[in-house]
Amino acid sequence: MVPFQLNLLTYAALLQQAQQQTSRILQNYTIDARPDAPSAPPQSSRREEQQQSRSEEESQSSRRQEESRPPRRQPYRRCGFSLEAPKFPAQVDRSQQGKHPILRYAIPGSPLCYTFHHLRTNSTYEVYRCTGCRGMGTNTMIAVGVTVKMKMYININVKAINNIYSHFSDGERFLQFQTPDLHMYYSTTTIEKAQRFGLYALVADGVHDLQPDATAKCGQLYTVHGVCNDTMDAPLLYAITTTKNERTYELIFAQLKEELQRSGRLDRLRVVLDFERASIGAARKVFPFASVEGCGFHLAVAWNRKKDALGIRKYLRRRFVNRDKSVWMWWNVIKGIMFLPPALHRRVPSLYRPDLPRNHEAYQKCEEFLRYLKSTWYEGPFKGMWNKWGIKDTRTTNAAEAFHRKLGTLLECKYPLMSRLLEELKSCNTNAKGDFLNMERRPTDGRRLRRRDLRRREKILKMMAAYRSRFERRNTIRTSTNQIMKYCRKMATFVTSKTN
């Protein structure tokens, strides 16, 4: 019985202790619950307050950073595309580096197209940009569907563009000929006035960075100018082409010839071109009775390039140590040969062999240049079209090249938009009409040349007139070889040394 009693006593003591502890806990809880007593929040509420304070500090710091940063760009507005718009298949070309393709979309019924090059690669797509829009600082939005042939969806009305820019403000037609590969623009009134004021020379040249960007790699803007009585030159025809073959030039010259024949006869017409075989062949077919001549400037540039390629330049320049006077004198005779009468070319020893010793280091190079001169310019495709003896003016295609430089200044960019180009061409035609009106009022007014160009022309004419009496005698044997070579060296000062 004793162990049981002991256990009961122990249990009673423990129970009493438990009751005392519970009473103490209840007493403490009632004291803490009073309003005047400070409250001690539990551990979980403290953590929440710490997190809240941290979030407030982070938000304040982020606000400060955003205030210090520049304002963000507004997101680009995404334009929607109508899949019912005309579809244009893409021609995929290889870029210069060969990494990304170039997309060209030809517009039906027009020689133009859109050309897009790779701009950047995003996370989910690639961005291409129109090269013409890049020059203008704008963007052309397109949607490209990745199919067997990539297609572009764009809303464009070719007929509306033609109706706007195919006529002048007075109703006269400006767009006279149109094919997918060729557009020709001209005014019949301007051509009639050129014939009335004594048109005697045509100057034609092409430029490869002023045509619309759509005209592929071989496209160009080809212009034909008319020279009237040595008083003025005016643009007569503008052609936008995608090809540069002989057939294209035949269409251009044939269209111009038809308009010229309606206004009058073509007597003693001169056609001055650069040395492009396709244009030369077309001009000879369309104008069989005209004098087809080459540009003197392009001739000198071709000779200078060949001279530099053979390594003769170092014997001619003063700043080079290897400068040789004998090579310099031989080269000046060759340069001035274009102003010598063709009948006297056989009297020039420098055309048969260099005026150098055979053991000279430049002898083989000069001999190679003479072989090039004979095969290309005396017996090749340019035979008989580069001599400038007796020609008073229009020896080069400077009239067309100066017009192209002026047009490029007006456009302020390369590969302009079609609308911008046609606007400038129409204004140039209006200026040409104004020049003809001034000629009607003041017939004595001539072309205003720069002072140095005027002096250069006067010196050339004076030099040819001084030797004319000697060179045009019936018995040319009396003219010594030294006189011929001296004349060539003097005329060489009027030939450029440029290579481009």
XYZ file of C-alpha atoms in Angstrom:
500
model
C 0.000 0.000 0.000
C 2.849 2.365 0.644
C 4.108 2.635 -2.963
C 0.612 3.373 -4.159
C 0.206 6.150 -1.584
C 3.531 7.623 -2.549
C 2.473 7.726 -6.147
C -0.750 9.433 -5.246
C 1.092 12.015 -3.246
C 3.479 12.644 -6.112
C 0.621 12.992 -8.529
C -1.145 15.471 -6.278
C 1.990 17.588 -5.980
C 2.477 17.631 -9.699
C -1.112 18.573 -10.287
C -0.800 21.438 -7.860
C 2.298 22.736 -9.645
C 0.518 22.620 -12.979
C -2.392 24.601 -11.637
C -0.067 27.246 -10.249
C 1.734 27.600 -13.605
C -1.526 27.990 -15.508
C -2.711 30.638 -13.107
C 0.531 32.551 -13.519
C 0.244 32.426 -17.318
C -3.323 33.660 -17.204
C -2.328 36.457 -14.864
C 0.504 37.594 -17.170
C -1.811 37.507 -20.200
C -4.379 39.738 -18.532
C -1.723 42.238 -17.526
C -0.302 42.415 -21.109
C -3.764 42.888 -22.563
C -4.288 46.221 -20.804
C -4.302 49.300 -23.065
C -1.656 51.161 -21.093
C 0.755 48.255 -21.166
C 3.290 47.995 -24.012
C 2.406 45.299 -26.522
C 5.025 42.816 -27.651
C 4.115 41.543 -31.123
C 4.783 37.982 -32.026
C 7.774 36.938 -34.107
C 5.791 36.577 -37.331
C 4.497 40.186 -37.236
C 8.038 41.514 -36.793
C 9.208 39.710 -39.915
C 6.353 41.176 -41.904
C 7.228 44.674 -40.733
C 10.878 44.173 -41.699
C 9.910 42.936 -45.152
C 7.540 45.866 -45.610
C 10.218 48.382 -44.636
C 12.677 46.771 -47.010
C 10.173 46.896 -49.871
C 9.505 50.572 -49.159
C 13.228 51.339 -49.231
C 13.645 49.423 -52.488
C 10.721 51.232 -54.084
C 12.158 54.596 -53.038
C 15.591 53.722 -54.446
C 14.023 52.511 -57.707
C 12.077 55.766 -57.967
C 15.265 57.747 -57.497
C 17.024 55.720 -60.209
C 14.137 56.183 -62.628
C 14.148 59.918 -61.993
C 17.901 60.098 -62.689
C 17.638 58.020 -65.903
C 16.690 59.658 -69.248
C 13.089 59.186 -70.355
C 12.360 55.905 -72.068
C 11.497 55.733 -75.731
C 7.921 55.112 -76.531
C 7.326 51.677 -78.018
C 6.930 51.521 -81.798
C 3.409 51.205 -83.019
C 2.925 47.955 -84.840
C 1.082 48.407 -88.091
C -1.315 45.838 -89.379
C -1.060 44.429 -92.895
C -3.843 43.490 -95.205
C -3.312 40.045 -96.653
C -5.641 41.029 -99.476
C -3.027 43.510 -100.787
C -0.986 42.636 -103.903
C 1.697 40.017 -103.347
C 5.192 40.463 -104.742
C 7.609 37.511 -104.952
C 11.092 38.186 -103.638
C 14.340 37.792 -105.514
C 16.946 36.706 -102.986
C 20.421 38.027 -103.793
C 23.680 37.561 -101.995
C 25.118 40.463 -100.044
C 28.726 41.613 -100.255
C 29.749 39.744 -97.120
C 27.514 36.784 -97.922
C 26.139 36.485 -94.373
C 22.575 37.727 -94.854
C 20.552 37.781 -98.095
C 19.215 40.867 -99.853
C 15.498 40.833 -100.668
C 14.291 42.507 -103.865
C 10.569 42.818 -104.626
C 9.760 43.818 -108.204
C 6.616 45.891 -108.736
C 4.507 44.591 -111.661
C 4.228 46.977 -114.594
C 7.215 49.035 -113.475
C 11.017 48.716 -113.718
C 11.228 49.550 -110.020
C 11.386 47.365 -106.963
C 11.991 47.532 -103.224
C 15.374 46.431 -101.904
C 15.755 45.408 -98.264
C 19.038 44.662 -96.490
C 19.592 43.041 -93.090
C 19.612 45.534 -90.224
C 19.640 43.434 -87.030
C 18.552 40.113 -85.544
C 16.153 40.104 -82.587
C 15.279 37.223 -80.279
C 12.412 35.931 -82.415
C 12.758 37.587 -85.824
C 15.101 39.439 -88.191
C 14.742 43.083 -89.187
C 15.282 44.204 -92.799
C 15.292 47.830 -93.939
C 14.672 49.481 -97.314
C 17.852 51.108 -98.638
C 15.950 53.963 -100.247
C 14.074 54.698 -97.022
C 17.358 54.659 -95.151
C 18.631 57.569 -97.225
C 15.412 59.495 -96.586
C 15.320 58.681 -92.867
C 11.984 56.823 -93.091
C 10.785 53.222 -92.868
C 8.656 51.068 -95.167
C 6.626 48.535 -93.193
C 6.170 45.172 -94.894
C 5.107 41.685 -93.898
C 7.136 38.790 -95.266
C 5.675 35.329 -95.469
C 8.244 32.539 -95.287
C 7.198 30.271 -98.129
C 8.992 28.706 -101.054
C 9.152 32.206 -102.540
C 9.126 34.955 -99.953
C 6.335 37.430 -100.661
C 5.840 41.005 -99.609
C 2.425 42.437 -98.821
C 2.270 46.147 -99.462
C -0.426 48.517 -100.699
C 0.818 50.454 -103.730
C -0.944 51.885 -106.763
C 1.372 52.150 -109.762
C -1.280 53.778 -111.948
C -1.781 56.590 -109.469
C 1.957 57.290 -109.405
C 2.096 57.362 -113.195
C -0.893 59.701 -113.427
C 0.753 62.160 -111.068
C 4.247 62.219 -112.528
C 3.672 61.275 -116.158
C 2.412 64.750 -117.164
C 3.475 68.342 -116.661
C 1.250 70.912 -115.019
C 0.172 72.236 -118.442
C -1.001 68.775 -119.542
C 1.996 67.886 -121.718
C 3.086 64.280 -121.407
C 6.374 63.586 -119.622
C 6.483 59.770 -119.559
C 6.806 58.888 -123.252
C 7.940 55.250 -123.168
C 7.431 52.556 -120.548
C 8.431 48.904 -120.331
C 9.287 46.750 -117.311
C 12.995 47.458 -117.946
C 12.986 51.001 -119.331
C 11.274 54.330 -118.683
C 11.893 57.345 -120.939
C 10.891 60.864 -119.938
C 11.166 63.947 -122.148
C 9.259 66.962 -123.428
C 8.544 67.283 -127.138
C 8.471 71.070 -126.754
C 12.042 71.106 -125.428
C 13.281 68.942 -128.313
C 11.537 71.162 -130.878
C 13.164 74.269 -129.423
C 16.571 72.589 -129.456
C 16.158 71.823 -133.157
C 15.027 75.374 -133.820
C 18.157 76.835 -132.208
C 20.603 74.748 -134.216
C 21.145 71.445 -132.439
C 24.440 70.016 -133.688
C 25.710 67.678 -130.920
C 24.299 65.098 -128.518
C 26.095 64.335 -125.253
C 24.997 61.185 -123.407
C 26.163 59.728 -120.134
C 24.837 57.501 -117.352
C 25.057 57.697 -113.575
C 24.701 54.705 -111.250
C 23.726 56.249 -107.911
C 20.869 58.618 -108.791
C 18.409 56.093 -110.179
C 15.692 54.737 -107.867
C 16.896 51.979 -105.595
C 14.531 49.510 -107.228
C 16.448 49.268 -110.502
C 18.642 46.325 -109.437
C 22.435 46.281 -109.619
C 22.800 47.246 -113.283
C 20.298 50.100 -113.169
C 21.205 53.646 -114.089
C 19.861 57.082 -114.913
C 20.875 57.812 -118.510
C 20.544 61.372 -119.812
C 21.007 62.796 -123.313
C 21.866 66.492 -123.670
C 21.725 68.683 -126.738
C 24.286 71.385 -127.603
C 22.887 74.260 -129.662
C 25.155 76.626 -131.648
C 27.816 76.555 -128.923
C 25.578 78.804 -126.848
C 23.889 76.395 -124.473
C 23.343 72.745 -123.626
C 20.064 71.400 -122.305
C 18.854 67.964 -121.153
C 16.573 66.436 -123.774
C 15.838 62.902 -122.563
C 15.972 61.042 -119.249
C 15.963 57.241 -119.181
C 15.694 54.981 -116.130
C 16.945 51.517 -117.042
C 17.527 48.226 -115.297
C 19.911 46.944 -117.992
C 22.877 48.367 -119.897
C 22.924 46.281 -123.044
C 23.014 47.462 -126.645
C 19.293 46.850 -127.162
C 18.426 49.294 -124.360
C 20.586 52.037 -125.859
C 19.088 51.407 -129.288
C 15.607 52.054 -127.895
C 16.781 55.284 -126.254
C 18.531 56.676 -129.334
C 15.766 55.528 -131.692
C 13.107 57.290 -129.607
C 15.149 60.499 -129.577
C 15.893 60.259 -133.300
C 12.190 59.939 -134.090
C 11.402 63.098 -132.115
C 14.291 65.003 -133.715
C 13.191 64.051 -137.223
C 9.698 65.358 -136.524
C 11.180 68.762 -135.706
C 13.706 69.003 -138.546
C 16.554 67.347 -140.415
C 19.605 65.783 -138.819
C 22.604 67.194 -140.666
C 26.196 66.905 -139.465
C 25.185 65.629 -136.063
C 27.848 64.737 -133.515
C 27.282 62.158 -130.759
C 29.742 62.336 -127.848
C 29.800 59.309 -125.520
C 32.027 57.685 -122.981
C 33.841 54.571 -124.132
C 31.062 52.065 -123.413
C 30.847 49.513 -126.195
C 27.102 48.952 -125.905
C 26.242 52.653 -126.251
C 28.770 53.157 -129.055
C 27.372 50.249 -131.071
C 23.801 51.454 -130.577
C 24.649 55.040 -131.586
C 26.364 53.869 -134.771
C 23.323 51.799 -135.728
C 20.724 54.472 -135.013
C 22.783 57.420 -136.352
C 24.741 55.897 -139.268
C 25.567 59.294 -140.811
C 26.546 60.996 -137.553
C 30.042 61.373 -136.126
C 30.225 59.151 -133.034
C 33.065 60.427 -130.851
C 34.550 59.487 -127.520
C 35.050 61.647 -124.464
C 38.532 63.138 -124.198
C 38.470 63.046 -120.419
C 37.565 59.345 -120.272
C 40.301 58.663 -122.827
C 42.949 60.335 -120.658
C 41.665 58.537 -117.552
C 41.924 55.150 -119.295
C 45.489 55.867 -120.410
C 46.510 57.068 -116.943
C 45.100 53.951 -115.304
C 47.003 51.699 -117.677
C 50.162 53.734 -117.118
C 49.838 53.369 -113.347
C 49.048 49.656 -113.627
C 52.285 49.101 -115.557
C 54.348 51.017 -112.994
C 55.370 53.975 -115.178
C 54.067 56.606 -112.798
C 57.136 56.586 -110.555
C 59.301 57.785 -113.465
C 57.099 60.847 -114.049
C 56.370 62.366 -110.628
C 58.782 64.867 -109.141
C 58.472 63.566 -105.603
C 59.674 60.099 -106.653
C 63.383 59.354 -106.580
C 63.186 57.340 -109.823
C 61.924 60.274 -111.910
C 63.460 60.108 -115.378
C 63.342 63.002 -117.825
C 63.487 60.784 -120.911
C 60.430 58.811 -119.743
C 58.652 62.078 -118.955
C 59.293 63.476 -122.461
C 58.125 60.236 -124.107
C 54.919 60.192 -122.056
C 54.079 63.824 -122.906
C 54.301 63.008 -126.602
C 51.861 60.119 -126.066
C 49.469 62.315 -124.069
C 49.331 65.054 -126.711
C 48.814 62.644 -129.600
C 45.017 63.044 -129.349
C 45.294 66.645 -130.654
C 47.475 65.672 -133.633
C 45.941 65.198 -137.117
C 45.443 61.468 -137.810
C 47.529 61.676 -140.993
C 50.601 62.637 -138.952
C 50.435 59.851 -136.385
C 52.678 57.675 -138.519
C 55.334 60.408 -138.325
C 55.678 60.094 -134.545
C 58.576 57.774 -133.576
C 57.345 57.526 -129.975
C 54.393 55.415 -131.159
C 56.695 52.685 -132.514
C 59.248 52.382 -129.725
C 60.004 54.201 -126.456
C 62.572 56.979 -126.620
C 64.719 55.106 -124.117
C 67.758 52.839 -124.189
C 66.852 49.176 -124.363
C 68.632 48.463 -121.097
C 66.526 51.062 -119.254
C 64.372 49.581 -116.483
C 61.250 51.344 -117.835
C 61.732 50.246 -121.450
C 59.682 47.041 -121.173
C 56.871 48.858 -119.365
C 56.672 51.597 -121.991
C 56.751 49.000 -124.743
C 53.841 47.172 -123.100
C 51.853 50.427 -123.038
C 52.459 50.922 -126.770
C 51.097 47.431 -127.450
C 47.995 48.290 -125.418
C 47.633 51.561 -127.331
C 47.768 49.803 -130.676
C 45.463 46.881 -129.842
C 42.763 48.925 -128.074
C 42.774 52.427 -129.565
C 44.252 52.082 -133.048
C 42.913 48.672 -134.070
C 40.316 47.846 -131.413
C 36.661 48.837 -130.945
C 37.519 52.520 -130.350
C 39.363 53.052 -133.593
C 38.843 56.470 -135.189
C 36.676 57.993 -132.454
C 39.133 59.608 -130.047
C 41.065 62.177 -132.115
C 40.349 65.819 -131.152
C 42.149 67.720 -133.914
C 40.081 70.633 -135.254
C 37.282 70.254 -132.673
C 36.555 73.617 -131.084
C 34.135 72.568 -128.356
C 32.245 69.604 -126.860
C 35.261 67.336 -126.682
C 34.020 65.654 -123.491
C 30.802 64.584 -121.796
C 31.195 67.274 -119.142
C 27.741 68.695 -119.900
C 26.017 65.481 -118.793
C 28.368 64.889 -115.857
C 27.885 68.436 -114.556
C 24.127 67.925 -114.776
C 24.398 64.722 -112.753
C 26.425 66.466 -110.059
C 23.854 69.236 -109.867
C 21.013 66.712 -109.702
C 22.745 64.842 -106.896
C 23.061 68.098 -104.956
C 19.351 68.772 -105.374
C 18.335 65.260 -104.314
C 20.724 65.264 -101.323
C 20.937 61.472 -101.314
C 21.801 58.451 -103.398
C 19.146 56.114 -104.789
C 16.262 58.546 -104.226
C 12.579 57.808 -104.220
C 10.912 57.635 -107.616
C 8.582 60.522 -106.835
C 11.413 62.764 -105.665
C 13.524 62.003 -108.731
C 10.704 62.718 -111.177
C 9.921 66.003 -109.456
C 13.515 67.172 -109.883
C 13.659 66.001 -113.506
C 10.494 67.920 -114.298
C 11.946 71.048 -112.711
C 15.162 70.600 -114.737
C 13.103 70.393 -117.919
C 11.293 73.593 -116.923
C 14.655 75.320 -116.458
C 15.714 74.173 -119.934
C 12.578 75.716 -121.417
C 13.428 78.945 -119.623
C 16.930 78.923 -121.115
C 15.473 78.602 -124.606
C 13.145 81.530 -123.921
C 16.162 83.604 -122.878
C 17.871 82.672 -126.140
C 14.869 83.957 -128.069
C 15.082 87.300 -126.286
C 18.905 87.579 -126.203
C 20.366 85.449 -129.014
C 23.926 86.636 -128.324
C 24.101 85.108 -124.853
C 26.362 82.084 -124.748
C 27.320 79.460 -122.219
C 28.901 80.965 -119.171
C 32.121 79.098 -118.566
C 34.457 79.447 -115.658
C 37.380 81.752 -116.264
C 39.937 78.959 -116.186
C 37.865 76.825 -118.571
C 37.493 79.764 -120.938
C 41.250 80.426 -120.886
C 41.977 76.751 -121.442
C 39.695 76.646 -124.478
C 41.261 79.788 -125.931
C 44.780 78.397 -125.491
C 43.874 75.107 -127.195
C 42.291 76.889 -130.156
C 45.236 79.271 -130.417
C 47.753 76.414 -130.382
C 45.887 74.430 -133.049
C 45.513 77.542 -135.203
C 49.258 78.231 -134.983
C 50.138 74.750 -136.276
C 47.239 74.441 -138.708
C 49.125 76.108 -141.543
C 51.978 73.620 -141.118
C 49.969 70.452 -140.634
C 47.377 71.014 -143.366
C 49.743 71.639 -146.254
C 49.474 69.353 -149.219
C 53.062 68.279 -148.793
C 53.270 67.306 -145.131
C 56.813 66.029 -145.585
C 58.060 69.561 -144.991
C 56.826 69.299 -141.418
C 59.719 67.982 -139.389
C 59.413 65.285 -136.776
C 60.764 67.625 -134.125
C 57.947 70.102 -134.817
C 55.359 67.349 -134.467
C 56.785 66.100 -131.174
C 57.135 69.645 -129.849
C 53.481 70.295 -130.650
C 52.412 67.086 -128.860
C 54.365 68.028 -125.735
C 52.714 71.450 -125.670
C 49.234 69.991 -126.071
C 49.932 67.440 -123.312
C 49.574 70.250 -120.771
C 45.835 70.362 -121.574
C 45.309 66.627 -120.908
C 44.381 65.562 -117.393
C 46.485 63.240 -115.242
C 43.545 62.002 -113.153
C 42.625 58.344 -112.825
C 38.955 58.690 -111.803
